[in-house]
Amino acid sequence: MVAEMLKCEQTKSLSVYQHGQSVRNHFFELIHALKHDDEDTLRKWRIPKWLLEYKDCILANLHEPGKIELYTLYHDCGKPYCRYVDKKMGTVHFPNHAEVSRYIWACVGGNDVVGHLIADDMVIHTATAEEIDRKLDEEWDTRDTVTLLLAALAEVHSNAKMFGGIESTSFKSKWKKIDRRGNQIMKRLFPKT
């Protein structure tokens, strides 16, 4: 699986495996900065208000570091198996890559919790408010939700260079979606009394 991830390009000169390493590193950088009030690191990020407002609840409700590491590193492990090149446009696509990644993860005997996170990796990025509410009502527990939300934030920062930096229109568009979902999720999970 790792060999295939290393051979498959996520983007020019970045393999799927290297992308996973970057997302993992960004995730743990963010957690470290939040735990230690590392303002220098936090200044390099576009930090949503909800992240600081609910910091203690977030830090107390993450999956354990080993599962987070596996999830973030291997979240795209199925991309080598669903890669499609549009010959007309010359663009690369990875249709249904989250579900394919969950399948590949299961085939190598991966942990079920990590597989569930892998399968839902794109939800924060793409779901409507109603779809998020359904996930919260029917599928996700608090640790799943908080871990997926922070992974989405880590991933958009990991990909920032590809988008043109955190001031680019593309980055801001992706970040804004995560910000809206984060607000929605925090209010549902941790209502103020």
PDB file of C-alpha atoms in Angstrom:
ATOM      1  CA  MET A   1       0.000   0.000   0.000  1.00  0.00           C
ATOM      2  CA  VAL A   2       2.746   2.476   0.958  1.00  0.00           C
ATOM      3  CA  ALA A   3       4.708   1.652  -2.200  1.00  0.00           C
ATOM      4  CA  GLU A   4       1.638   2.432  -4.322  1.00  0.00           C
ATOM      5  CA  MET A   5       1.029   5.680  -2.419  1.00  0.00           C
ATOM      6  CA  LEU A   6       4.635   6.712  -3.006  1.00  0.00           C
ATOM      7  CA  LYS A   7       4.338   6.044  -6.758  1.00  0.00           C
ATOM      8  CA  CYS A   8       1.052   7.933  -7.162  1.00  0.00           C
ATOM      9  CA  GLU A   9       1.226  11.711  -7.557  1.00  0.00           C
ATOM     10  CA  GLN A  10      -1.168  13.788  -5.476  1.00  0.00           C
ATOM     11  CA  THR A  11       0.079  16.845  -7.343  1.00  0.00           C
ATOM     12  CA  LYS A  12       3.218  17.558  -9.333  1.00  0.00           C
ATOM     13  CA  SER A  13       6.244  16.373  -7.310  1.00  0.00           C
ATOM     14  CA  LEU A  14       4.126  15.345  -4.276  1.00  0.00           C
ATOM     15  CA  SER A  15       3.114  11.733  -3.792  1.00  0.00           C
ATOM     16  CA  VAL A  16      -0.071  10.640  -2.081  1.00  0.00           C
ATOM     17  CA  TYR A  17       2.092   9.336   0.771  1.00  0.00           C
ATOM     18  CA  GLN A  18       3.950  12.652   1.118  1.00  0.00           C
ATOM     19  CA  HIS A  19       0.586  14.426   1.185  1.00  0.00           C
ATOM     20  CA  GLY A  20      -0.475  12.152   4.057  1.00  0.00           C
ATOM     21  CA  GLN A  21       2.751  12.972   5.904  1.00  0.00           C
ATOM     22  CA  SER A  22       2.090  16.673   5.442  1.00  0.00           C
ATOM     23  CA  VAL A  23      -1.496  16.458   6.710  1.00  0.00           C
ATOM     24  CA  ARG A  24      -0.327  14.416   9.708  1.00  0.00           C
ATOM     25  CA  ASN A  25       2.418  16.928  10.484  1.00  0.00           C
ATOM     26  CA  HIS A  26       0.022  19.875  10.188  1.00  0.00           C
ATOM     27  CA  PHE A  27      -2.526  18.144  12.456  1.00  0.00           C
ATOM     28  CA  PHE A  28       0.000  17.546  15.220  1.00  0.00           C
ATOM     29  CA  GLU A  29       1.522  21.007  14.782  1.00  0.00           C
ATOM     30  CA  LEU A  30      -1.917  22.506  15.367  1.00  0.00           C
ATOM     31  CA  ILE A  31      -2.599  20.336  18.433  1.00  0.00           C
ATOM     32  CA  HIS A  32       0.795  21.218  19.915  1.00  0.00           C
ATOM     33  CA  ALA A  33       0.227  24.926  19.290  1.00  0.00           C
ATOM     34  CA  LEU A  34      -3.207  24.798  20.945  1.00  0.00           C
ATOM     35  CA  LYS A  35      -1.954  22.846  23.968  1.00  0.00           C
ATOM     36  CA  HIS A  36       0.975  25.171  24.522  1.00  0.00           C
ATOM     37  CA  ASP A  37      -0.594  28.474  23.434  1.00  0.00           C
ATOM     38  CA  ASP A  38       2.120  28.749  20.774  1.00  0.00           C
ATOM     39  CA  GLU A  39       1.175  32.084  19.242  1.00  0.00           C
ATOM     40  CA  ASP A  40       4.078  32.030  16.754  1.00  0.00           C
ATOM     41  CA  THR A  41       2.770  28.828  15.159  1.00  0.00           C
ATOM     42  CA  LEU A  42      -0.873  29.907  15.337  1.00  0.00           C
ATOM     43  CA  ARG A  43      -0.027  33.150  13.488  1.00  0.00           C
ATOM     44  CA  LYS A  44       1.059  31.044  10.482  1.00  0.00           C
ATOM     45  CA  TRP A  45      -2.441  29.526  10.292  1.00  0.00           C
ATOM     46  CA  ARG A  46      -5.822  31.042   9.515  1.00  0.00           C
ATOM     47  CA  ILE A  47      -7.457  30.147  12.830  1.00  0.00           C
ATOM     48  CA  PRO A  48     -11.251  30.040  13.082  1.00  0.00           C
ATOM     49  CA  LYS A  49     -12.801  31.744  16.121  1.00  0.00           C
ATOM     50  CA  TRP A  50     -14.530  28.513  17.153  1.00  0.00           C
ATOM     51  CA  LEU A  51     -11.157  26.759  17.427  1.00  0.00           C
ATOM     52  CA  LEU A  52      -9.985  29.097  20.169  1.00  0.00           C
ATOM     53  CA  GLU A  53     -13.404  29.488  21.789  1.00  0.00           C
ATOM     54  CA  TYR A  54     -13.852  25.710  22.165  1.00  0.00           C
ATOM     55  CA  LYS A  55     -10.160  24.818  22.458  1.00  0.00           C
ATOM     56  CA  ASP A  56     -10.449  22.888  25.734  1.00  0.00           C
ATOM     57  CA  CYS A  57     -13.468  20.889  24.535  1.00  0.00           C
ATOM     58  CA  ILE A  58     -11.700  20.113  21.268  1.00  0.00           C
ATOM     59  CA  LEU A  59      -8.473  18.977  22.917  1.00  0.00           C
ATOM     60  CA  ALA A  60     -10.423  16.788  25.365  1.00  0.00           C
ATOM     61  CA  ASN A  61     -12.420  15.071  22.607  1.00  0.00           C
ATOM     62  CA  LEU A  62      -9.919  13.905  19.996  1.00  0.00           C
ATOM     63  CA  HIS A  63      -9.154  10.294  19.156  1.00  0.00           C
ATOM     64  CA  GLU A  64      -5.894   9.045  20.633  1.00  0.00           C
ATOM     65  CA  PRO A  65      -2.711  10.152  18.828  1.00  0.00           C
ATOM     66  CA  GLY A  66      -1.948   6.719  17.335  1.00  0.00           C
ATOM     67  CA  LYS A  67      -5.310   6.551  15.554  1.00  0.00           C
ATOM     68  CA  ILE A  68      -4.994  10.169  14.416  1.00  0.00           C
ATOM     69  CA  GLU A  69      -1.551   9.452  13.005  1.00  0.00           C
ATOM     70  CA  LEU A  70      -2.780   6.429  11.036  1.00  0.00           C
ATOM     71  CA  TYR A  71      -5.865   8.248   9.793  1.00  0.00           C
ATOM     72  CA  THR A  72      -4.092  11.395   8.614  1.00  0.00           C
ATOM     73  CA  LEU A  73      -1.172   9.501   7.060  1.00  0.00           C
ATOM     74  CA  TYR A  74      -3.313   6.961   5.182  1.00  0.00           C
ATOM     75  CA  HIS A  75      -6.519   8.930   4.547  1.00  0.00           C
ATOM     76  CA  ASP A  76      -5.902   8.835   0.768  1.00  0.00           C
ATOM     77  CA  CYS A  77      -4.456   5.299   0.550  1.00  0.00           C
ATOM     78  CA  GLY A  78      -7.035   4.364  -2.108  1.00  0.00           C
ATOM     79  CA  LYS A  79      -6.063   7.096  -4.564  1.00  0.00           C
ATOM     80  CA  PRO A  80      -3.590   4.907  -6.491  1.00  0.00           C
ATOM     81  CA  TYR A  81      -6.442   2.462  -7.144  1.00  0.00           C
ATOM     82  CA  CYS A  82      -9.028   4.951  -8.439  1.00  0.00           C
ATOM     83  CA  ARG A  83      -6.783   7.400 -10.305  1.00  0.00           C
ATOM     84  CA  TYR A  84      -8.309   8.582 -13.571  1.00  0.00           C
ATOM     85  CA  VAL A  85      -6.705  10.886 -16.153  1.00  0.00           C
ATOM     86  CA  ASP A  86      -9.033  12.937 -18.340  1.00  0.00           C
ATOM     87  CA  LYS A  87      -7.175  12.643 -21.646  1.00  0.00           C
ATOM     88  CA  LYS A  88      -8.969  15.656 -23.183  1.00  0.00           C
ATOM     89  CA  MET A  89      -8.221  18.021 -20.320  1.00  0.00           C
ATOM     90  CA  GLY A  90      -5.074  16.369 -18.996  1.00  0.00           C
ATOM     91  CA  THR A  91      -6.439  16.527 -15.460  1.00  0.00           C
ATOM     92  CA  VAL A  92      -6.167  13.811 -12.839  1.00  0.00           C
ATOM     93  CA  HIS A  93      -9.179  12.736 -10.798  1.00  0.00           C
ATOM     94  CA  PHE A  94      -9.667  10.290  -7.940  1.00  0.00           C
ATOM     95  CA  PRO A  95     -13.370   9.405  -8.089  1.00  0.00           C
ATOM     96  CA  ASN A  96     -14.875   8.071  -4.854  1.00  0.00           C
ATOM     97  CA  HIS A  97     -11.408   8.041  -3.304  1.00  0.00           C
ATOM     98  CA  ALA A  98     -12.576   8.161   0.330  1.00  0.00           C
ATOM     99  CA  GLU A  99     -14.632   4.975  -0.018  1.00  0.00           C
ATOM    100  CA  VAL A 100     -11.877   3.279  -2.048  1.00  0.00           C
ATOM    101  CA  SER A 101      -9.393   4.306   0.657  1.00  0.00           C
ATOM    102  CA  ARG A 102     -11.588   2.778   3.360  1.00  0.00           C
ATOM    103  CA  TYR A 103     -11.739  -0.461   1.318  1.00  0.00           C
ATOM    104  CA  ILE A 104      -7.951  -0.583   0.814  1.00  0.00           C
ATOM    105  CA  TRP A 105      -7.427   0.155   4.514  1.00  0.00           C
ATOM    106  CA  ALA A 106      -9.704  -2.772   5.423  1.00  0.00           C
ATOM    107  CA  CYS A 107      -7.918  -5.049   2.921  1.00  0.00           C
ATOM    108  CA  VAL A 108      -4.594  -4.516   4.707  1.00  0.00           C
ATOM    109  CA  GLY A 109      -6.208  -5.266   8.073  1.00  0.00           C
ATOM    110  CA  GLY A 110      -6.419  -1.680   9.279  1.00  0.00           C
ATOM    111  CA  ASN A 111      -8.220  -0.603  12.445  1.00  0.00           C
ATOM    112  CA  ASP A 112     -12.001  -0.120  12.057  1.00  0.00           C
ATOM    113  CA  VAL A 113     -12.080   3.276  13.787  1.00  0.00           C
ATOM    114  CA  VAL A 114      -9.372   4.571  11.452  1.00  0.00           C
ATOM    115  CA  GLY A 115     -11.257   3.089   8.489  1.00  0.00           C
ATOM    116  CA  HIS A 116     -14.412   4.941   9.520  1.00  0.00           C
ATOM    117  CA  LEU A 117     -12.463   8.220   9.722  1.00  0.00           C
ATOM    118  CA  ILE A 118     -10.890   7.563   6.309  1.00  0.00           C
ATOM    119  CA  ALA A 119     -14.315   6.929   4.768  1.00  0.00           C
ATOM    120  CA  ASP A 120     -15.648  10.239   6.113  1.00  0.00           C
ATOM    121  CA  ASP A 121     -12.521  12.286   5.411  1.00  0.00           C
ATOM    122  CA  MET A 122     -14.177  14.457   2.752  1.00  0.00           C
ATOM    123  CA  VAL A 123     -17.463  15.078   4.591  1.00  0.00           C
ATOM    124  CA  ILE A 124     -16.394  18.290   6.369  1.00  0.00           C
ATOM    125  CA  HIS A 125     -15.091  19.644   3.049  1.00  0.00           C
ATOM    126  CA  THR A 126     -18.182  18.847   1.001  1.00  0.00           C
ATOM    127  CA  ALA A 127     -21.307  18.243   3.106  1.00  0.00           C
ATOM    128  CA  THR A 128     -24.258  20.549   3.535  1.00  0.00           C
ATOM    129  CA  ALA A 129     -25.400  21.658   6.981  1.00  0.00           C
ATOM    130  CA  GLU A 130     -28.212  19.110   6.792  1.00  0.00           C
ATOM    131  CA  GLU A 131     -25.795  16.294   5.935  1.00  0.00           C
ATOM    132  CA  ILE A 132     -23.594  17.250   8.880  1.00  0.00           C
ATOM    133  CA  ASP A 133     -26.619  17.211  11.194  1.00  0.00           C
ATOM    134  CA  ARG A 134     -27.513  13.717   9.960  1.00  0.00           C
ATOM    135  CA  LYS A 135     -23.950  12.496  10.583  1.00  0.00           C
ATOM    136  CA  LEU A 136     -24.084  13.960  14.098  1.00  0.00           C
ATOM    137  CA  ASP A 137     -27.484  12.380  14.775  1.00  0.00           C
ATOM    138  CA  GLU A 138     -26.830   8.952  13.285  1.00  0.00           C
ATOM    139  CA  GLU A 139     -23.156   8.124  12.790  1.00  0.00           C
ATOM    140  CA  TRP A 140     -20.470  10.217  14.422  1.00  0.00           C
ATOM    141  CA  ASP A 141     -19.540  10.261  18.063  1.00  0.00           C
ATOM    142  CA  THR A 142     -17.872  13.333  19.538  1.00  0.00           C
ATOM    143  CA  ARG A 143     -14.312  12.056  19.018  1.00  0.00           C
ATOM    144  CA  ASP A 144     -15.000  11.181  15.370  1.00  0.00           C
ATOM    145  CA  THR A 145     -16.479  14.620  14.734  1.00  0.00           C
ATOM    146  CA  VAL A 146     -13.741  16.641  16.411  1.00  0.00           C
ATOM    147  CA  THR A 147     -10.977  14.574  14.802  1.00  0.00           C
ATOM    148  CA  LEU A 148     -12.506  14.905  11.326  1.00  0.00           C
ATOM    149  CA  LEU A 149     -12.998  18.651  11.771  1.00  0.00           C
ATOM    150  CA  LEU A 150      -9.402  19.285  12.830  1.00  0.00           C
ATOM    151  CA  ALA A 151      -8.123  17.007  10.061  1.00  0.00           C
ATOM    152  CA  ALA A 152     -10.046  19.102   7.511  1.00  0.00           C
ATOM    153  CA  LEU A 153      -8.466  22.262   8.901  1.00  0.00           C
ATOM    154  CA  ALA A 154      -5.006  20.644   8.864  1.00  0.00           C
ATOM    155  CA  GLU A 155      -5.512  19.411   5.299  1.00  0.00           C
ATOM    156  CA  VAL A 156      -6.531  22.784   3.886  1.00  0.00           C
ATOM    157  CA  HIS A 157      -3.427  24.316   5.498  1.00  0.00           C
ATOM    158  CA  SER A 158      -1.282  21.439   4.228  1.00  0.00           C
ATOM    159  CA  ASN A 159      -2.569  22.161   0.707  1.00  0.00           C
ATOM    160  CA  ALA A 160      -2.309  25.959   1.022  1.00  0.00           C
ATOM    161  CA  LYS A 161       0.825  26.227  -1.105  1.00  0.00           C
ATOM    162  CA  MET A 162      -0.924  24.378  -3.931  1.00  0.00           C
ATOM    163  CA  PHE A 163      -3.827  26.867  -3.719  1.00  0.00           C
ATOM    164  CA  GLY A 164      -1.501  29.896  -3.776  1.00  0.00           C
ATOM    165  CA  GLY A 165      -1.110  30.451  -0.021  1.00  0.00           C
ATOM    166  CA  ILE A 166      -3.558  31.249   2.782  1.00  0.00           C
ATOM    167  CA  GLU A 167      -4.433  34.589   1.189  1.00  0.00           C
ATOM    168  CA  SER A 168      -5.515  33.000  -2.092  1.00  0.00           C
ATOM    169  CA  THR A 169      -9.160  32.950  -3.150  1.00  0.00           C
ATOM    170  CA  SER A 170      -9.080  29.152  -3.473  1.00  0.00           C
ATOM    171  CA  PHE A 171      -7.740  28.654   0.063  1.00  0.00           C
ATOM    172  CA  LYS A 172     -10.219  31.152   1.531  1.00  0.00           C
ATOM    173  CA  SER A 173     -13.123  29.416  -0.193  1.00  0.00           C
ATOM    174  CA  LYS A 174     -12.151  26.009   1.217  1.00  0.00           C
ATOM    175  CA  TRP A 175     -11.373  27.472   4.657  1.00  0.00           C
ATOM    176  CA  LYS A 176     -14.728  29.288   4.787  1.00  0.00           C
ATOM    177  CA  LYS A 177     -16.604  25.999   4.319  1.00  0.00           C
ATOM    178  CA  ILE A 178     -14.644  24.433   7.195  1.00  0.00           C
ATOM    179  CA  ASP A 179     -15.286  27.512   9.322  1.00  0.00           C
ATOM    180  CA  ARG A 180     -19.072  27.242   8.759  1.00  0.00           C
ATOM    181  CA  ARG A 181     -19.106  23.527   9.527  1.00  0.00           C
ATOM    182  CA  GLY A 182     -16.932  24.101  12.594  1.00  0.00           C
ATOM    183  CA  ASN A 183     -19.356  26.701  13.954  1.00  0.00           C
ATOM    184  CA  GLN A 184     -22.274  24.361  13.348  1.00  0.00           C
ATOM    185  CA  ILE A 185     -20.530  21.380  14.943  1.00  0.00           C
ATOM    186  CA  MET A 186     -19.242  23.215  18.010  1.00  0.00           C
ATOM    187  CA  LYS A 187     -22.707  24.601  18.796  1.00  0.00           C
ATOM    188  CA  ARG A 188     -24.210  21.114  18.487  1.00  0.00           C
ATOM    189  CA  LEU A 189     -21.548  19.265  20.461  1.00  0.00           C
ATOM    190  CA  PHE A 190     -20.787  21.809  23.161  1.00  0.00           C
ATOM    191  CA  PRO A 191     -23.837  24.045  23.711  1.00  0.00           C
ATOM    192  CA  LYS A 192     -23.237  26.990  26.026  1.00  0.00           C
ATOM    193  CA  THR A 193     -25.311  26.955  29.182  1.00  0.00           C
TER     194      THR A 193
END
